[in-house]
């Protein structure tokens, strides 16, 4: 059931040659044709040199993840050509740089360095060749290419236009066939996961974003910094992650809705403060965008090795909410929902995602329809109440009041009484533990009314996955005859046992991107589900859908 | 509990040792709060925080709103409060172990970015609450349970560090001169921008410095004119000048990064937010 209508474009070269930009321009080109696409950027933790590539898969149907079998590969240097030799699809076209690679029988070469030499930025401009080759290969009009260059490469546009036309003409003359890309009906937006979760949070009333750069979360900070005037979310970049987290906790006292973000290393530094947020009942949303660990790990690649880390954040016992989106679109709605949840329950939440979702770009239609009231209102104190910050209530939730106020409002890191004064009294210590646990019980009641698990497709086989791997699994299923149901827990803490218990006796397969099978372990522990097969990948690269499809077939046989 | 119907000092049992310098400090703070109230900075918009240590207990002894923070982090907690709502006045109490050790980086950066906050440091030259270990300001040779043979390292000079980090207001006070300390705290509270009062706080149990301070402390009439002269003042060991040592008005952080906006007081409504988001989505087409 090979889905032939997917066209995959790949462009590779050194950092500083505009590779990612070429991928973005390609996505735009496909969008002009009304086609959906998914763009994954593979880059190294360096500023110049090395090898980067961008891969865009496009179709007239929704594409959930990129493919590694490319119909057109544009290599800006010999290293790229060698690396991607194995990624060329049957009948695909390999384009290479004649100034760096030997002339070959297969494919098409042009002296890119020589041609680029004439321009003021000979390295950076090479990326433009990527888009010119694509335009020629897909039979695009020169006029349309010019419009695209003007839009995507507006800085130094004259040179870019001239170079693009030169490459376009050469390619047009030398190739013997062009590919016709069917027009689709998509008129949607292209967003990365980080852009999507940021916009969702902004729509959900975020007041401040505080972050310290760490890939793959840095682009959230950059996004809010670039949009501080239009989105009106105050961006702050303080001295370190410990400051980030504590500033966020402080900001909640006067009532600011605040989100922070980092990767595993940064979150580890914030952990004491996550516990502080649990104790003081400070509603802070922490974005954890994972990369391969342990330690500094592989900074610009992807992994789901931080699931247990996220679930076990913070010393002591307190309610913690952990959820992870399975699509770029879900990132948008989930960040707002999580903000509402952490505020309703006055407790920290972790928005768990990975580089593959954070930094990949996808076409998606979004309409900002939050109209169905989710019932997640923040409990506010009445003006003349005899206010107690930690008043004991049936559901464990105390009302909030923000200064300036004539009432005493004390939040406390030590165990405290209802007014917020420090206590060591045995009964109060116990009561406050009960209060926080009761909040967790109320939270579970709320979650039971919410969508906590996504299910896709129907079939006898049951495949469990989570986070960005959902993208790979859904795309893989387009390339096999297997009839399967994909089950993606969105909420990971509290774990939606009530939704998942029914799979206890089924033969389930788990797909996840780590080496020890952390989701499988969680399913076993929480729901008694005993996975038959756990398909794991932990080389930092996301699953390729076709290869994953083969693995799934092997597991389901 | 209504703030205007209650005393500044709470009814929580005070567990500081009899004779502790913290009592004089607490009294000065109480009086300073009243003076600030007279100036129009009401208790309704004065928020406090504290680190963890003997000093931090002042959070419970004051009927003021705020958040009792973590060891070393109170300077960041109050920055969060201030940036979220610049109309609030924020003040935090730290210890020398806490603010000059565990949280020193935060202090340096708060000074450098000129966050509009006031820090009061109970500098008692030891980690009192954890039974008297050496601290960043302990003198060389200080004997405590972690340095039974005497600490080997030289103390840091936190005020010098902060002056070199562009701190706009540096002062020193002594609980033995309560009235003077009150005035210094009020002036720090009035200062727009980063202000820090280093309080020479005798700890009668682990580091009794009353005699030394009574002899060395000297009230300074006027702050130093230049940063360089201020550094000279804080380098003095033969005399200990107290009072405002340096004062310079500079633009404050939130006005620099987010001018004329108050994150919690002038928000966009839902409709405006959606429109702003939609506009960006349209640009991504
Ligand atoms: C992260 C962390 N580390 C260690 C401690 C234990 N601790 C509590 S108070 C303190 C030192 C207090 O010294 P200082 O800040 O000088 O305050 P003092 O008690 O002298 O007022 C320490 C190490 C803690 N609470 N948190
Ligand atoms: S141990 Fe020292 S600082 Fe702590 S209360 Fe006693 S005298 Fe004061």
PDB file of N, CA, C and O in Angstrom, chain A residues 285-330:
ATOM      1  N   UNK A 285       4.146  26.818  34.588  1.00  0.00           N
ATOM      2  CA  UNK A 285       4.226  25.795  33.537  1.00  0.00           C
ATOM      3  C   UNK A 285       5.663  25.714  33.028  1.00  0.00           C
ATOM      4  O   UNK A 285       6.229  26.700  32.567  1.00  0.00           O
ATOM      5  N   UNK A 286       6.255  24.525  33.146  1.00  0.00           N
ATOM      6  CA  UNK A 286       7.635  24.282  32.721  1.00  0.00           C
ATOM      7  C   UNK A 286       7.618  23.513  31.398  1.00  0.00           C
ATOM      8  O   UNK A 286       7.063  22.417  31.344  1.00  0.00           O
ATOM      9  N   UNK A 287       8.229  24.077  30.353  1.00  0.00           N
ATOM     10  CA  UNK A 287       8.354  23.331  29.105  1.00  0.00           C
ATOM     11  C   UNK A 287       9.676  22.578  29.147  1.00  0.00           C
ATOM     12  O   UNK A 287      10.726  23.175  29.395  1.00  0.00           O
ATOM     13  N   UNK A 288       9.602  21.275  28.955  1.00  0.00           N
ATOM     14  CA  UNK A 288      10.817  20.462  28.881  1.00  0.00           C
ATOM     15  C   UNK A 288      10.901  19.897  27.472  1.00  0.00           C
ATOM     16  O   UNK A 288      10.124  19.031  27.093  1.00  0.00           O
ATOM     17  N   UNK A 289      11.809  20.427  26.674  1.00  0.00           N
ATOM     18  CA  UNK A 289      11.994  19.905  25.324  1.00  0.00           C
ATOM     19  C   UNK A 289      13.266  19.059  25.311  1.00  0.00           C
ATOM     20  O   UNK A 289      14.371  19.565  25.475  1.00  0.00           O
ATOM     21  N   UNK A 290      13.091  17.773  25.111  1.00  0.00           N
ATOM     22  CA  UNK A 290      14.192  16.823  25.290  1.00  0.00           C
ATOM     23  C   UNK A 290      15.113  16.697  24.092  1.00  0.00           C
ATOM     24  O   UNK A 290      14.691  16.835  22.951  1.00  0.00           O
ATOM     25  N   UNK A 291      16.326  16.370  24.402  1.00  0.00           N
ATOM     26  CA  UNK A 291      17.337  16.012  23.420  1.00  0.00           C
ATOM     27  C   UNK A 291      18.045  14.789  24.009  1.00  0.00           C
ATOM     28  O   UNK A 291      17.853  14.483  25.194  1.00  0.00           O
ATOM     29  N   UNK A 292      18.873  14.093  23.223  1.00  0.00           N
ATOM     30  CA  UNK A 292      19.474  12.887  23.780  1.00  0.00           C
ATOM     31  C   UNK A 292      20.403  13.191  24.954  1.00  0.00           C
ATOM     32  O   UNK A 292      21.248  14.085  24.861  1.00  0.00           O
ATOM     33  N   UNK A 293      20.215  12.482  26.049  1.00  0.00           N
ATOM     34  CA  UNK A 293      21.065  12.616  27.221  1.00  0.00           C
ATOM     35  C   UNK A 293      21.873  11.346  27.350  1.00  0.00           C
ATOM     36  O   UNK A 293      21.935  10.577  26.395  1.00  0.00           O
ATOM     37  N   UNK A 294      22.490  11.071  28.488  1.00  0.00           N
ATOM     38  CA  UNK A 294      22.509  11.943  29.661  1.00  0.00           C
ATOM     39  C   UNK A 294      23.419  13.152  29.482  1.00  0.00           C
ATOM     40  O   UNK A 294      24.085  13.272  28.463  1.00  0.00           O
ATOM     41  N   UNK A 295      23.405  14.016  30.469  1.00  0.00           N
ATOM     42  CA  UNK A 295      24.279  15.183  30.518  1.00  0.00           C
ATOM     43  C   UNK A 295      24.102  16.078  29.283  1.00  0.00           C
ATOM     44  O   UNK A 295      23.000  16.229  28.801  1.00  0.00           O
ATOM     45  N   UNK A 296      25.180  16.634  28.791  1.00  0.00           N
ATOM     46  CA  UNK A 296      25.067  17.539  27.646  1.00  0.00           C
ATOM     47  C   UNK A 296      24.573  16.779  26.415  1.00  0.00           C
ATOM     48  O   UNK A 296      23.868  17.337  25.574  1.00  0.00           O
ATOM     49  N   UNK A 297      24.894  15.512  26.367  1.00  0.00           N
ATOM     50  CA  UNK A 297      24.301  14.625  25.373  1.00  0.00           C
ATOM     51  C   UNK A 297      24.557  15.039  23.936  1.00  0.00           C
ATOM     52  O   UNK A 297      25.668  15.401  23.560  1.00  0.00           O
ATOM     53  N   UNK A 298      23.516  14.993  23.137  1.00  0.00           N
ATOM     54  CA  UNK A 298      23.609  15.331  21.714  1.00  0.00           C
ATOM     55  C   UNK A 298      22.640  16.494  21.499  1.00  0.00           C
ATOM     56  O   UNK A 298      21.469  16.292  21.224  1.00  0.00           O
ATOM     57  N   UNK A 299      23.141  17.709  21.646  1.00  0.00           N
ATOM     58  CA  UNK A 299      22.261  18.869  21.848  1.00  0.00           C
ATOM     59  C   UNK A 299      21.193  19.124  20.798  1.00  0.00           C
ATOM     60  O   UNK A 299      20.104  19.566  21.136  1.00  0.00           O
ATOM     61  N   UNK A 300      21.481  18.854  19.525  1.00  0.00           N
ATOM     62  CA  UNK A 300      20.525  19.295  18.507  1.00  0.00           C
ATOM     63  C   UNK A 300      19.723  18.137  17.915  1.00  0.00           C
ATOM     64  O   UNK A 300      19.151  18.264  16.848  1.00  0.00           O
ATOM     65  N   UNK A 301      19.710  17.019  18.619  1.00  0.00           N
ATOM     66  CA  UNK A 301      18.982  15.858  18.101  1.00  0.00           C
ATOM     67  C   UNK A 301      17.830  15.489  19.040  1.00  0.00           C
ATOM     68  O   UNK A 301      17.519  16.230  19.975  1.00  0.00           O
ATOM     69  N   UNK A 302      17.175  14.388  18.758  1.00  0.00           N
ATOM     70  CA  UNK A 302      15.933  14.115  19.482  1.00  0.00           C
ATOM     71  C   UNK A 302      15.971  12.811  20.267  1.00  0.00           C
ATOM     72  O   UNK A 302      16.694  11.880  19.896  1.00  0.00           O
ATOM     73  N   UNK A 303      15.247  12.749  21.359  1.00  0.00           N
ATOM     74  CA  UNK A 303      15.149  11.538  22.172  1.00  0.00           C
ATOM     75  C   UNK A 303      14.007  11.708  23.162  1.00  0.00           C
ATOM     76  O   UNK A 303      13.648  12.827  23.521  1.00  0.00           O
ATOM     77  N   UNK A 304      13.459  10.570  23.598  1.00  0.00           N
ATOM     78  CA  UNK A 304      12.423  10.616  24.635  1.00  0.00           C
ATOM     79  C   UNK A 304      12.953   9.986  25.917  1.00  0.00           C
ATOM     80  O   UNK A 304      12.262   9.209  26.561  1.00  0.00           O
ATOM     81  N   UNK A 305      14.170  10.355  26.263  1.00  0.00           N
ATOM     82  CA  UNK A 305      14.795   9.751  27.430  1.00  0.00           C
ATOM     83  C   UNK A 305      14.414  10.416  28.745  1.00  0.00           C
ATOM     84  O   UNK A 305      14.826   9.972  29.808  1.00  0.00           O
ATOM     85  N   UNK A 306      13.628  11.490  28.678  1.00  0.00           N
ATOM     86  CA  UNK A 306      13.331  12.252  29.895  1.00  0.00           C
ATOM     87  C   UNK A 306      11.930  12.005  30.439  1.00  0.00           C
ATOM     88  O   UNK A 306      11.450  12.761  31.281  1.00  0.00           O
ATOM     89  N   UNK A 307      11.285  10.949  29.978  1.00  0.00           N
ATOM     90  CA  UNK A 307       9.925  10.710  30.484  1.00  0.00           C
ATOM     91  C   UNK A 307       9.930  10.462  31.994  1.00  0.00           C
ATOM     92  O   UNK A 307       9.225  11.153  32.745  1.00  0.00           O
ATOM     93  N   UNK A 308      10.736   9.534  32.462  1.00  0.00           N
ATOM     94  CA  UNK A 308      10.729   9.256  33.912  1.00  0.00           C
ATOM     95  C   UNK A 308      11.225  10.460  34.686  1.00  0.00           C
ATOM     96  O   UNK A 308      10.749  10.748  35.787  1.00  0.00           O
ATOM     97  N   UNK A 309      12.188  11.157  34.111  1.00  0.00           N
ATOM     98  CA  UNK A 309      12.721  12.374  34.750  1.00  0.00           C
ATOM     99  C   UNK A 309      11.592  13.387  34.962  1.00  0.00           C
ATOM    100  O   UNK A 309      11.445  13.961  36.042  1.00  0.00           O
ATOM    101  N   UNK A 310      10.776  13.573  33.937  1.00  0.00           N
ATOM    102  CA  UNK A 310       9.664  14.535  34.044  1.00  0.00           C
ATOM    103  C   UNK A 310       8.651  14.068  35.083  1.00  0.00           C
ATOM    104  O   UNK A 310       8.175  14.864  35.903  1.00  0.00           O
ATOM    105  N   UNK A 311       8.348  12.791  35.058  1.00  0.00           N
ATOM    106  CA  UNK A 311       7.315  12.273  35.968  1.00  0.00           C
ATOM    107  C   UNK A 311       7.749  12.333  37.420  1.00  0.00           C
ATOM    108  O   UNK A 311       6.921  12.400  38.323  1.00  0.00           O
ATOM    109  N   UNK A 312       9.057  12.289  37.641  1.00  0.00           N
ATOM    110  CA  UNK A 312       9.553  12.224  39.016  1.00  0.00           C
ATOM    111  C   UNK A 312      10.179  13.525  39.489  1.00  0.00           C
ATOM    112  O   UNK A 312      10.981  13.535  40.418  1.00  0.00           O
ATOM    113  N   UNK A 313       9.838  14.631  38.858  1.00  0.00           N
ATOM    114  CA  UNK A 313      10.406  15.920  39.251  1.00  0.00           C
ATOM    115  C   UNK A 313      10.017  16.320  40.669  1.00  0.00           C
ATOM    116  O   UNK A 313       8.856  16.188  41.057  1.00  0.00           O
ATOM    117  N   UNK A 314      10.996  16.853  41.373  1.00  0.00           N
ATOM    118  CA  UNK A 314      10.724  17.495  42.664  1.00  0.00           C
ATOM    119  C   UNK A 314      10.796  16.543  43.838  1.00  0.00           C
ATOM    120  O   UNK A 314      10.210  15.468  43.826  1.00  0.00           O
ATOM    121  N   UNK A 315      11.531  16.972  44.880  1.00  0.00           N
ATOM    122  CA  UNK A 315      11.564  16.162  46.101  1.00  0.00           C
ATOM    123  C   UNK A 315      10.276  16.392  46.886  1.00  0.00           C
ATOM    124  O   UNK A 315       9.654  17.446  46.781  1.00  0.00           O
ATOM    125  N   UNK A 316       9.910  15.402  47.653  1.00  0.00           N
ATOM    126  CA  UNK A 316       8.673  15.495  48.433  1.00  0.00           C
ATOM    127  C   UNK A 316       7.462  15.152  47.594  1.00  0.00           C
ATOM    128  O   UNK A 316       7.575  14.863  46.401  1.00  0.00           O
ATOM    129  N   UNK A 317       6.307  15.196  48.243  1.00  0.00           N
ATOM    130  CA  UNK A 317       5.078  14.775  47.560  1.00  0.00           C
ATOM    131  C   UNK A 317       4.189  15.975  47.277  1.00  0.00           C
ATOM    132  O   UNK A 317       3.871  16.738  48.185  1.00  0.00           O
ATOM    133  N   UNK A 318       3.792  16.115  46.057  1.00  0.00           N
ATOM    134  CA  UNK A 318       2.898  17.225  45.675  1.00  0.00           C
ATOM    135  C   UNK A 318       2.291  16.896  44.315  1.00  0.00           C
ATOM    136  O   UNK A 318       2.850  16.090  43.572  1.00  0.00           O
ATOM    137  N   UNK A 319       1.173  17.515  43.982  1.00  0.00           N
ATOM    138  CA  UNK A 319       0.581  17.217  42.680  1.00  0.00           C
ATOM    139  C   UNK A 319       1.419  17.830  41.556  1.00  0.00           C
ATOM    140  O   UNK A 319       1.798  18.997  41.628  1.00  0.00           O
ATOM    141  N   UNK A 320       1.707  17.009  40.576  1.00  0.00           N
ATOM    142  CA  UNK A 320       2.471  17.472  39.417  1.00  0.00           C
ATOM    143  C   UNK A 320       1.719  17.016  38.172  1.00  0.00           C
ATOM    144  O   UNK A 320       1.252  15.881  38.111  1.00  0.00           O
ATOM    145  N   UNK A 321       1.591  17.923  37.218  1.00  0.00           N
ATOM    146  CA  UNK A 321       0.881  17.584  35.987  1.00  0.00           C
ATOM    147  C   UNK A 321       1.904  17.474  34.859  1.00  0.00           C
ATOM    148  O   UNK A 321       2.707  18.383  34.676  1.00  0.00           O
ATOM    149  N   UNK A 322       1.906  16.353  34.163  1.00  0.00           N
ATOM    150  CA  UNK A 322       2.814  16.196  33.021  1.00  0.00           C
ATOM    151  C   UNK A 322       1.991  15.778  31.812  1.00  0.00           C
ATOM    152  O   UNK A 322       1.199  14.832  31.897  1.00  0.00           O
ATOM    153  N   UNK A 323       2.156  16.500  30.715  1.00  0.00           N
ATOM    154  CA  UNK A 323       1.465  16.123  29.493  1.00  0.00           C
ATOM    155  C   UNK A 323       2.364  16.394  28.306  1.00  0.00           C
ATOM    156  O   UNK A 323       3.282  17.220  28.388  1.00  0.00           O
ATOM    157  N   UNK A 324       2.105  15.687  27.206  1.00  0.00           N
ATOM    158  CA  UNK A 324       2.968  15.804  26.038  1.00  0.00           C
ATOM    159  C   UNK A 324       2.136  15.744  24.758  1.00  0.00           C
ATOM    160  O   UNK A 324       1.330  14.833  24.588  1.00  0.00           O
ATOM    161  N   UNK A 325       2.323  16.718  23.864  1.00  0.00           N
ATOM    162  CA  UNK A 325       1.512  16.743  22.643  1.00  0.00           C
ATOM    163  C   UNK A 325       2.029  15.756  21.600  1.00  0.00           C
ATOM    164  O   UNK A 325       3.225  15.542  21.482  1.00  0.00           O
ATOM    165  N   UNK A 326       1.099  15.207  20.826  1.00  0.00           N
ATOM    166  CA  UNK A 326       1.468  14.255  19.786  1.00  0.00           C
ATOM    167  C   UNK A 326       1.487  14.873  18.402  1.00  0.00           C
ATOM    168  O   UNK A 326       1.742  14.200  17.419  1.00  0.00           O
ATOM    169  N   UNK A 327       1.226  16.172  18.329  1.00  0.00           N
ATOM    170  CA  UNK A 327       1.298  16.850  17.031  1.00  0.00           C
ATOM    171  C   UNK A 327       1.568  18.329  17.258  1.00  0.00           C
ATOM    172  O   UNK A 327       1.384  18.844  18.369  1.00  0.00           O
ATOM    173  N   UNK A 328       1.989  18.992  16.186  1.00  0.00           N
ATOM    174  CA  UNK A 328       2.276  20.420  16.280  1.00  0.00           C
ATOM    175  C   UNK A 328       0.990  21.172  16.647  1.00  0.00           C
ATOM    176  O   UNK A 328       0.999  22.107  17.442  1.00  0.00           O
ATOM    177  N   UNK A 329      -0.111  20.703  16.107  1.00  0.00           N
ATOM    178  CA  UNK A 329      -1.381  21.345  16.398  1.00  0.00           C
ATOM    179  C   UNK A 329      -1.786  21.138  17.864  1.00  0.00           C
ATOM    180  O   UNK A 329      -2.238  22.065  18.535  1.00  0.00           O
ATOM    181  N   UNK A 330      -1.581  19.937  18.332  1.00  0.00           N
ATOM    182  CA  UNK A 330      -1.947  19.672  19.726  1.00  0.00           C
ATOM    183  C   UNK A 330      -1.119  20.523  20.687  1.00  0.00           C
ATOM    184  O   UNK A 330      -1.587  20.916  21.746  1.00  0.00           O
TER     185      UNK A 330
END
